[in-house]
Tab-separated table of C-alpha atoms and ligand atoms in Angstrom:
chain	number	residue	atom	x	y	z
A	1	UNK	CA	26.264	3.221	5.270
A	2	UNK	CA	26.461	2.837	1.459
A	3	UNK	CA	23.855	3.041	-1.914
A	4	UNK	CA	24.066	-0.197	-3.518
A	5	UNK	CA	22.287	-2.055	-5.514
A	6	UNK	CA	21.934	-6.177	-5.772
A	7	UNK	CA	22.778	-5.463	-9.631
A	8	UNK	CA	26.424	-5.407	-10.347
A	9	UNK	CA	27.243	-4.461	-6.838
A	10	UNK	CA	30.553	-2.734	-6.562
A	11	UNK	CA	33.147	-4.563	-3.319
A	12	UNK	CA	32.133	-2.461	-1.036
A	13	UNK	CA	28.837	-1.990	-1.447
A	14	UNK	CA	28.772	-5.978	-1.107
A	15	UNK	CA	30.280	-6.128	1.907
A	16	UNK	CA	26.931	-3.684	3.012
A	17	UNK	CA	25.345	-5.886	1.255
A	18	UNK	CA	26.499	-9.160	3.454
A	19	UNK	CA	26.740	-7.119	6.368
A	20	UNK	CA	23.082	-6.626	6.535
A	21	UNK	CA	22.318	-10.337	5.131
A	22	UNK	CA	24.516	-11.342	8.648
A	23	UNK	CA	22.956	-9.527	10.831
A	24	UNK	CA	19.716	-10.803	9.193
A	25	UNK	CA	19.739	-13.608	9.680
A	26	UNK	CA	21.202	-13.234	12.695
A	27	UNK	CA	17.507	-11.021	13.770
A	28	UNK	CA	15.002	-12.494	15.826
A	29	UNK	CA	12.553	-8.975	16.120
A	30	UNK	CA	12.028	-8.269	12.738
A	31	UNK	CA	9.846	-5.456	10.875
A	32	UNK	CA	9.104	-3.954	7.982
A	33	UNK	CA	6.918	-0.852	6.616
A	34	UNK	CA	6.044	-1.150	3.205
A	35	UNK	CA	4.943	2.004	1.530
A	36	UNK	CA	3.656	2.582	-2.445
A	37	UNK	CA	7.260	2.034	-3.998
A	38	UNK	CA	6.600	-0.652	-3.572
A	39	UNK	CA	4.013	-2.489	-5.740
A	40	UNK	CA	5.408	0.712	-8.192
A	41	UNK	CA	7.222	-2.106	-10.516
A	42	UNK	CA	3.537	-3.475	-10.545
A	43	UNK	CA	2.056	-0.562	-11.966
A	44	UNK	CA	0.341	1.405	-9.081
A	45	UNK	CA	1.378	4.902	-8.531
A	46	UNK	CA	2.958	6.102	-5.427
A	47	UNK	CA	2.047	9.304	-3.797
A	48	UNK	CA	4.751	11.994	-3.761
A	49	UNK	CA	6.153	12.977	-6.965
A	50	UNK	CA	5.635	12.856	-10.446
A	51	UNK	CA	2.901	9.295	-9.713
A	52	UNK	CA	1.174	11.721	-7.571
A	53	UNK	CA	-0.769	14.082	-9.491
A	54	UNK	CA	-4.490	12.289	-10.761
A	55	UNK	CA	-5.785	14.735	-13.061
A	56	UNK	CA	-5.055	17.806	-11.848
A	57	UNK	CA	-5.459	16.825	-8.089
A	58	UNK	CA	-2.999	15.720	-6.501
A	59	UNK	CA	-3.077	12.224	-4.588
A	60	UNK	CA	-3.239	13.252	-1.177
A	61	UNK	CA	-6.276	15.941	-1.425
A	62	UNK	CA	-8.458	13.424	-2.802
A	63	UNK	CA	-6.913	11.498	0.810
A	64	UNK	CA	-9.286	13.555	3.353
A	65	UNK	CA	-12.677	13.954	4.918
A	66	UNK	CA	-13.384	17.012	3.886
A	67	UNK	CA	-12.398	16.489	-0.166
A	68	UNK	CA	-15.705	13.287	0.589
A	69	UNK	CA	-18.016	15.990	2.332
A	70	UNK	CA	-16.635	18.283	-0.786
A	71	UNK	CA	-16.961	15.973	-3.675
A	72	UNK	CA	-17.898	12.626	-2.986
A	73	UNK	CA	-18.194	11.674	-7.228
A	74	UNK	CA	-14.502	13.350	-8.288
A	75	UNK	CA	-13.502	11.116	-4.680
A	76	UNK	CA	-14.991	7.082	-6.226
A	77	UNK	CA	-13.711	7.802	-8.867
A	78	UNK	CA	-10.344	8.749	-8.894
A	79	UNK	CA	-10.330	5.661	-5.907
A	80	UNK	CA	-13.132	3.663	-8.725
A	81	UNK	CA	-10.315	3.685	-10.773
A	82	UNK	CA	-7.521	3.002	-8.504
A	83	UNK	CA	-9.379	-0.210	-7.847
A	84	UNK	CA	-9.589	-0.840	-11.233
A	85	UNK	CA	-5.957	-1.362	-10.811
A	86	UNK	CA	-4.754	-2.375	-8.222
A	87	UNK	CA	-7.490	-4.963	-9.102
A	88	UNK	CA	-5.287	-6.004	-13.032
A	89	UNK	CA	-1.974	-5.541	-11.103
A	90	UNK	CA	-0.231	-7.903	-9.589
A	91	UNK	CA	2.252	-8.771	-7.050
A	92	UNK	CA	6.177	-8.005	-7.807
A	93	UNK	CA	8.366	-10.629	-6.428
A	94	UNK	CA	9.527	-8.181	-3.486
A	95	UNK	CA	5.474	-8.450	-2.072
A	96	UNK	CA	7.190	-12.060	-2.580
A	97	UNK	CA	10.397	-12.439	-0.683
A	98	UNK	CA	8.646	-10.675	2.128
A	99	UNK	CA	5.829	-13.021	2.232
A	100	UNK	CA	8.207	-16.319	2.635
A	101	UNK	CA	10.769	-14.140	4.627
A	102	UNK	CA	7.162	-14.059	6.626
A	103	UNK	CA	7.003	-17.824	6.756
A	104	UNK	CA	10.502	-18.334	7.710
A	105	UNK	CA	11.116	-15.972	10.564
A	106	UNK	CA	8.492	-16.395	12.951
A	107	UNK	CA	9.673	-12.750	14.753
A	108	UNK	CA	9.236	-10.639	11.456
A	109	UNK	CA	5.870	-8.190	11.320
A	110	UNK	CA	4.736	-6.115	8.344
A	111	UNK	CA	2.988	-2.690	9.255
A	112	UNK	CA	1.422	-1.811	5.479
A	113	UNK	CA	0.499	1.807	4.381
A	114	UNK	CA	-0.214	0.191	1.690
A	115	UNK	CA	-4.037	-0.455	0.812
A	116	UNK	CA	-3.868	-2.118	-2.918
A	117	UNK	CA	-4.161	-5.739	-1.633
A	118	UNK	CA	-0.919	-6.827	-2.854
A	119	UNK	CA	0.572	-8.418	0.034
A	120	UNK	CA	-2.679	-10.399	0.844
A	121	UNK	CA	-2.716	-11.706	-3.069
A	122	UNK	CA	1.053	-13.013	-2.391
A	123	UNK	CA	-0.235	-14.809	0.496
A	124	UNK	CA	1.610	-13.234	2.748
A	125	UNK	CA	0.742	-14.474	5.555
A	126	UNK	CA	-2.220	-12.597	7.638
A	127	UNK	CA	-2.156	-12.112	11.772
A	128	UNK	CA	2.537	-11.383	10.728
A	129	UNK	CA	0.471	-8.373	7.661
A	130	UNK	CA	-0.498	-4.984	9.590
A	131	UNK	CA	-2.453	-2.811	6.797
A	132	UNK	CA	-2.068	0.846	8.835
A	133	UNK	CA	-4.498	1.916	6.249
A	134	UNK	CA	-6.897	-0.643	5.886
A	135	UNK	CA	-7.737	-1.531	2.316
A	136	UNK	CA	-9.213	-0.456	-1.011
A	137	UNK	CA	-11.322	-3.026	-0.736
A	138	UNK	CA	-13.356	-2.254	2.695
A	139	UNK	CA	-16.220	-0.051	2.380
A	140	UNK	CA	-17.725	1.918	5.134
A	141	UNK	CA	-20.675	4.307	5.596
A	142	UNK	CA	-19.510	8.297	5.817
A	143	UNK	CA	-22.544	9.280	8.075
A	144	UNK	CA	-21.641	9.286	11.635
A	145	UNK	CA	-24.084	7.546	13.046
A	146	UNK	CA	-23.840	4.150	11.293
A	147	UNK	CA	-20.743	1.918	11.310
A	148	UNK	CA	-21.266	-0.407	8.754
A	149	UNK	CA	-18.098	-2.038	7.342
A	150	UNK	CA	-18.255	-4.303	4.500
A	151	UNK	CA	-14.758	-6.329	4.233
A	152	UNK	CA	-13.640	-7.185	0.652
A	153	UNK	CA	-15.684	-6.453	-1.307
A	154	UNK	CA	-14.399	-6.982	-5.340
A	155	UNK	CA	-16.483	-5.567	-6.893
A	156	UNK	CA	-15.762	-3.666	-10.211
A	157	UNK	CA	-16.853	-0.482	-10.632
A	158	UNK	CA	-18.958	-0.621	-7.766
A	159	UNK	CA	-21.390	0.905	-9.164
A	160	UNK	CA	-22.024	1.481	-12.599
A	161	UNK	CA	-21.730	5.205	-12.576
A	162	UNK	CA	-18.268	4.200	-11.648
A	163	UNK	CA	-17.357	2.087	-14.519
A	164	UNK	CA	-13.885	2.798	-16.909
A	165	UNK	CA	-15.459	5.093	-19.811
A	166	UNK	CA	-14.666	3.228	-22.917
A	167	UNK	CA	-13.716	4.250	-26.632
A	168	UNK	CA	-14.795	1.419	-29.370
A	169	UNK	CA	-11.198	1.342	-31.982
A	170	UNK	CA	-12.025	0.475	-35.352
A	171	UNK	CA	-8.598	-1.624	-36.898
A	172	UNK	CA	-10.242	-1.601	-39.883
A	173	UNK	CA	-8.871	-5.071	-40.699
A	174	UNK	CA	-11.712	-6.570	-38.360
A	175	UNK	CA	-15.134	-5.686	-38.015
A	176	UNK	CA	-16.040	-6.728	-34.511
A	177	UNK	CA	-14.660	-3.338	-32.737
A	178	UNK	CA	-12.199	-3.015	-30.078
A	179	UNK	CA	-12.928	-2.139	-26.699
A	180	UNK	CA	-9.838	0.520	-25.128
A	181	UNK	CA	-9.923	1.998	-21.588
A	182	UNK	CA	-9.734	5.272	-21.318
A	183	UNK	CA	-6.776	7.127	-18.817
A	184	UNK	CA	-9.464	9.009	-16.241
A	185	UNK	CA	-5.729	9.646	-14.407
A	186	UNK	CA	-5.536	11.996	-17.746
A	187	UNK	CA	-7.546	15.447	-16.623
A	188	UNK	CA	-7.996	15.730	-20.833
A	189	UNK	CA	-10.409	12.220	-20.875
A	190	UNK	CA	-13.795	13.233	-20.073
A	191	UNK	CA	-16.073	11.907	-16.640
A	192	UNK	CA	-19.102	13.352	-15.934
A	193	UNK	CA	-19.929	15.184	-12.662
A	194	UNK	CA	-21.348	12.381	-10.422
A	195	UNK	CA	-23.645	13.127	-7.546
A	196	UNK	CA	-26.071	11.319	-4.670
A	197	UNK	CA	-28.246	9.341	-6.872
A	198	UNK	CA	-24.964	7.737	-8.382
A	199	UNK	CA	-23.121	6.591	-5.951
A	200	UNK	CA	-23.329	3.237	-3.539
A	201	UNK	CA	-25.378	3.625	-0.842
A	202	UNK	CA	-24.854	2.310	2.829
A	203	UNK	CA	-27.286	-0.744	2.695
A	204	UNK	CA	-27.722	-1.037	6.632
A	205	UNK	CA	-28.542	2.709	7.457
A	206	UNK	CA	-30.175	4.070	3.976
A	207	UNK	CA	-29.329	6.492	3.232
A	208	UNK	CA	-26.229	7.388	3.956
A	209	UNK	CA	-22.945	6.951	1.360
A	210	UNK	CA	-20.265	4.032	1.018
A	211	UNK	CA	-16.852	5.544	1.126
A	212	UNK	CA	-13.618	3.958	0.340
A	213	UNK	CA	-12.451	1.651	4.355
A	214	UNK	CA	-9.139	3.875	3.513
A	215	UNK	CA	-7.325	6.130	6.338
A	216	UNK	CA	-8.049	9.591	5.458
A	217	UNK	CA	-5.597	12.450	6.710
A	218	UNK	CA	-6.904	13.487	10.265
A	219	UNK	CA	-8.643	10.308	10.712
A	220	UNK	CA	-7.524	7.878	13.196
A	221	UNK	CA	-5.274	4.682	12.156
A	222	UNK	CA	-7.742	0.715	12.859
A	223	UNK	CA	-7.028	1.029	16.395
A	224	UNK	CA	-6.496	-2.494	16.375
A	225	UNK	CA	-4.259	-2.967	13.912
A	226	UNK	CA	-2.085	-0.314	16.404
A	227	UNK	CA	-3.568	-2.497	19.711
A	228	UNK	CA	-1.590	-5.237	17.519
A	229	UNK	CA	1.805	-3.561	17.254
A	230	UNK	CA	1.604	-1.857	20.709
A	231	UNK	CA	1.449	-5.603	22.156
A	232	UNK	CA	4.401	-6.407	19.408
A	233	UNK	CA	6.591	-3.686	20.946
A	234	UNK	CA	6.350	-4.289	23.947
A	235	UNK	CA	6.823	-7.873	23.990
A	236	UNK	CA	10.190	-8.792	25.753
A	237	UNK	CA	13.731	-8.188	23.830
A	238	UNK	CA	14.789	-5.675	21.624
A	239	UNK	CA	13.878	-5.563	18.025
A	240	UNK	CA	16.139	-6.395	16.086
A	241	UNK	CA	15.796	-4.543	12.802
A	242	UNK	CA	13.222	-2.426	10.801
A	243	UNK	CA	13.189	-2.704	7.346
A	244	UNK	CA	12.336	0.725	5.367
A	245	UNK	CA	10.859	-0.154	1.798
A	246	UNK	CA	9.200	1.876	0.120
A	247	UNK	CA	8.116	5.002	1.669
A	248	UNK	CA	8.795	8.552	1.874
A	249	UNK	CA	8.045	8.019	5.183
A	250	UNK	CA	7.074	10.745	5.803
A	251	UNK	CA	2.627	10.475	7.203
A	252	UNK	CA	2.919	9.850	10.686
A	253	UNK	CA	1.718	7.859	13.045
A	254	UNK	CA	3.209	5.217	10.598
A	255	UNK	CA	6.426	6.496	9.827
A	256	UNK	CA	6.906	6.984	13.273
A	257	UNK	CA	7.911	2.996	13.444
A	258	UNK	CA	11.416	4.081	12.540
A	259	UNK	CA	11.981	5.801	15.908
A	260	UNK	CA	9.497	3.660	17.866
A	261	UNK	CA	12.488	0.153	16.766
A	262	UNK	CA	15.260	2.002	16.872
A	263	UNK	CA	14.091	2.857	20.400
A	264	UNK	CA	14.433	-0.708	21.253
A	265	UNK	CA	17.714	-1.462	19.884
A	266	UNK	CA	16.786	-2.103	16.052
A	267	UNK	CA	19.141	-1.059	13.234
A	268	UNK	CA	17.242	0.862	10.075
A	269	UNK	CA	17.751	-0.942	6.527
A	270	UNK	CA	16.367	1.703	3.979
A	271	UNK	CA	15.587	0.323	0.088
A	272	UNK	CA	14.410	2.854	-1.836
A	273	UNK	CA	15.154	4.407	-5.488
A	274	UNK	CA	15.397	7.995	-3.566
A	275	UNK	CA	18.647	7.998	-2.266
A	276	UNK	CA	17.311	11.480	-0.885
A	277	UNK	CA	13.910	9.387	0.918
A	278	UNK	CA	16.109	8.435	4.454
A	279	UNK	CA	13.830	8.671	8.077
A	280	UNK	CA	13.731	12.002	9.135
A	281	UNK	CA	15.909	10.937	12.006
A	282	UNK	CA	18.195	10.302	9.276
A	283	UNK	CA	21.027	7.029	9.094
A	284	UNK	CA	23.479	5.894	12.063
A	285	UNK	CA	26.398	4.191	11.747
A	286	UNK	CA	25.291	0.990	11.323
A	287	UNK	CA	22.152	1.043	9.614
A	288	UNK	CA	21.751	0.583	5.614
A	289	UNK	CA	20.610	2.276	2.443
A	290	UNK	CA	20.026	0.324	-0.488
A	291	UNK	CA	18.796	1.886	-2.990
A	292	UNK	CA	17.368	0.361	-6.481
A	293	UNK	CA	13.497	-0.996	-6.886
A	294	UNK	CA	12.287	-3.397	-4.236
A	295	UNK	CA	10.625	-5.498	-6.650
A	296	UNK	CA	14.988	-5.998	-8.499
A	297	UNK	CA	16.992	-5.922	-5.054
A	298	UNK	CA	14.533	-7.300	-1.603
A	299	UNK	CA	14.773	-10.633	-3.160
A	300	UNK	CA	17.809	-11.024	-4.507
A	301	UNK	CA	19.350	-9.256	-0.861
A	302	UNK	CA	17.163	-11.071	1.248
A	303	UNK	CA	17.874	-14.266	-1.193
A	304	UNK	CA	20.264	-16.294	1.950
A	305	UNK	CA	17.465	-16.582	4.008
A	306	UNK	CA	14.124	-17.260	2.086
A	307	UNK	CA	15.901	-18.829	-1.008
A	308	UNK	CA	15.169	-18.962	-4.456
A	309	UNK	CA	11.526	-17.310	-5.053
A	310	UNK	CA	9.653	-20.632	-6.549
A	311	UNK	CA	6.301	-19.366	-8.361
A	312	UNK	CA	4.380	-16.592	-8.144
A	313	UNK	CA	0.533	-17.670	-8.527
A	314	UNK	CA	-1.560	-14.655	-8.063
A	315	UNK	CA	-3.856	-15.465	-6.081
A	316	UNK	CA	-7.449	-15.612	-6.883
A	317	UNK	CA	-8.905	-12.282	-4.218
A	318	UNK	CA	-11.841	-14.251	-2.271
A	319	UNK	CA	-14.964	-12.601	-2.330
A	320	UNK	CA	-17.577	-12.459	-0.530
A	321	UNK	CA	-16.943	-11.858	3.340
A	322	UNK	CA	-19.285	-8.807	4.644
A	323	UNK	CA	-18.827	-8.501	7.570
A	324	UNK	CA	-21.099	-5.325	9.680
A	325	UNK	CA	-20.504	-4.635	12.732
A	326	UNK	CA	-22.521	-3.681	15.141
B	401	BJW	C1	10.641	3.470	-4.509
B	401	BJW	C2	10.992	2.893	-6.270
B	401	BJW	C3	10.507	1.865	-6.146
B	401	BJW	C4	8.922	4.558	-6.524
B	401	BJW	N1	10.944	0.147	-5.426
B	401	BJW	N2	11.549	2.770	-3.972
B	401	BJW	C5	2.843	14.483	13.517
B	401	BJW	C6	3.440	15.842	12.996
B	401	BJW	C7	3.539	16.201	12.020
B	401	BJW	C8	2.603	15.213	11.076
B	401	BJW	C9	1.399	14.843	11.720
B	401	BJW	C10	1.720	13.448	13.067
B	401	BJW	N3	1.084	12.835	12.975
B	401	BJW	C11	0.051	12.404	12.750
B	401	BJW	C12	0.302	13.950	11.878
B	401	BJW	C13	-0.930	14.723	10.884
B	401	BJW	C14	-0.783	13.251	9.211
B	401	BJW	C15	0.594	13.530	8.747
B	401	BJW	O1	1.421	12.550	9.193
B	401	BJW	N4	0.462	14.789	7.538
B	401	BJW	C16	1.733	14.448	6.512
B	401	BJW	C17	1.930	14.268	5.819
B	401	BJW	C18	2.944	15.282	8.220
B	401	BJW	N5	-1.064	11.811	9.952
B	401	BJW	C19	-2.431	11.627	9.518
B	401	BJW	O2	-3.484	12.277	9.630
B	401	BJW	C20	-3.727	10.439	10.118
B	401	BJW	N6	-4.015	10.381	11.332
B	401	BJW	C21	-4.012	11.051	11.875
B	401	BJW	O3	-2.094	10.500	13.076
B	401	BJW	O4	-4.474	10.012	13.062
B	401	BJW	C22	-4.919	10.619	14.460
B	401	BJW	C23	-6.256	10.747	15.124
B	401	BJW	C24	-5.831	10.056	16.122
B	401	BJW	C25	-7.292	8.841	17.442
B	401	BJW	C26	-8.091	10.080	16.162
B	401	BJW	C27	-8.259	11.142	15.462
B	401	BJW	C28	-7.032	11.736	14.782
B	401	BJW	C29	-3.023	9.654	8.885
B	401	BJW	C30	-2.905	9.221	7.728
B	401	BJW	C31	-3.302	8.410	6.301
B	401	BJW	C32	-2.245	8.357	5.503
B	401	BJW	N7	-3.577	8.241	4.707
B	401	BJW	C33	-2.949	7.684	3.019
B	401	BJW	C34	-3.831	7.349	2.101
B	401	BJW	C35	-5.012	6.085	2.059
B	401	BJW	C36	-5.905	5.936	0.951
B	401	BJW	C37	-5.123	6.010	-0.508
B	401	BJW	O5	-4.115	5.153	-0.757
B	401	BJW	O6	-5.347	7.023	-0.689
B	401	BJW	O7	-1.742	6.718	3.064
B	401	BJW	S1	-1.737	9.274	2.009
B	401	BJW	C38	-0.598	8.475	1.383
B	401	BJW	O8	1.263	8.533	2.686
B	401	BJW	C39	-1.026	7.031	1.886
B	401	BJW	C40	0.286	6.990	1.997
B	401	BJW	O9	0.004	5.295	2.232
B	401	BJW	C41	0.985	7.051	2.525
B	401	BJW	C42	2.668	6.999	2.137
B	401	BJW	O10	2.787	7.506	0.994
B	401	BJW	P1	4.523	6.558	1.115
B	401	BJW	O11	3.743	5.267	0.539
B	401	BJW	O12	5.368	6.623	1.929
B	401	BJW	O13	4.598	6.786	-0.713
B	401	BJW	P2	5.090	8.186	-1.009
B	401	BJW	O14	4.197	8.092	-2.052
B	401	BJW	O15	5.060	9.240	0.150
B	401	BJW	O16	6.717	7.823	-0.953
B	401	BJW	C43	6.899	6.551	-1.943
B	401	BJW	C44	8.084	5.903	-1.884
B	401	BJW	O17	9.081	4.594	-3.064
B	401	BJW	C45	9.838	7.185	-2.307
B	401	BJW	O18	10.655	7.880	-1.534
B	401	BJW	C46	10.055	6.347	-3.999
B	401	BJW	O19	11.589	7.192	-3.582
B	401	BJW	C47	9.811	4.713	-3.064
B	401	BJW	N8	9.803	4.169	-4.864
B	401	BJW	N9	9.547	3.611	-6.461
B	401	BJW	C48	12.023	1.167	-4.195
B	401	BJW	N10	10.446	1.144	-7.004
């Protein structure tokens, strides 16, 4: 096990890369566990560490049903901002590399903790991508007795009160005023306090507030997603490999898939900027740690299997696919 960058690897690092590539090419049952670091170079912040603060709030403090009950306006401002940023962002080469690996290897299943929609936009085959923590672009009713769910809602802002405030700049040289979006993740930028009447309502029960269709702390992961993964795990044959990419692997049950894969024989390959961010059970003999920006190192290290990435079109988001459960 050694840390490595793909661009100027030492001889020892090159040997590690080649040993991983050799194992990958022989592997048939492969998992990937993805986290926020995968989308970092697309410009989206991670949860823990420097990028994890939104205004004065720890991002994970806003990701709870209790926070939404207490202050739905603030929580919607946080999620509306993130929907807006994710829509402006583009998938990076690592999203495309993983999508290509899924096309090359039938037995490759990706478990993503990310809610930003970038893997689907990189055309990751849908049946091989399990969204453990939902999607920023699903919305559902917050009322306990209402089961309204809407998928692929890309309306930005979802209600006018959640529009990103702008400042008008006068460049003095032209008559037109340039409009600049303000960065509301910065606590110095004023945002209004929003109440029930400003926020999106459920079209089914007409009473409840809509909420983002993501999995908050204390909530169960989508049952269909969990059972699909269980079925995959139970299939005959060992698991050859799990790639742990851009995640601190601290949130469960997602992080538990590393040990579950290991229990089925998998070797573990970690791709992370931070050499300390290894899964809780550590790294074993025969595992790999590749240090660097996933967007740079992943396409390089996967190249013997996926080849050179060709064009990377940013697929247009599919719209208007509303589903009401029940
Ligand atoms: C780069 C990079 C670059 C940067 N290149 N790398 C067992 C033990 C202890 C606790 C629990 C347990 N089981 C359950 C719990 C409780 C809890 C939990 O895990 N708590 C822990 C904090 C201890 N889990 C839950 O509550 C889960 N629910 C549950 O268990 O329900 C049980 C239940 C059953 C039945 C009925 C009812 C309940 C739910 C967890 C939901 C997590 N949700 C969030 C928010 C989603 C919505 C949103 O996006 O806002 O998911 S929290 C947040 O963390 C988000 C992420 O998906 C998740 C993981 O974070 P991630 O992706 O790893 O990000 P970071 O920031 O931590 O790491 C980024 C990494 O990238 C770092 O390592 C960087 O170094 C690296 N990096 N740039 C490569 N360019």
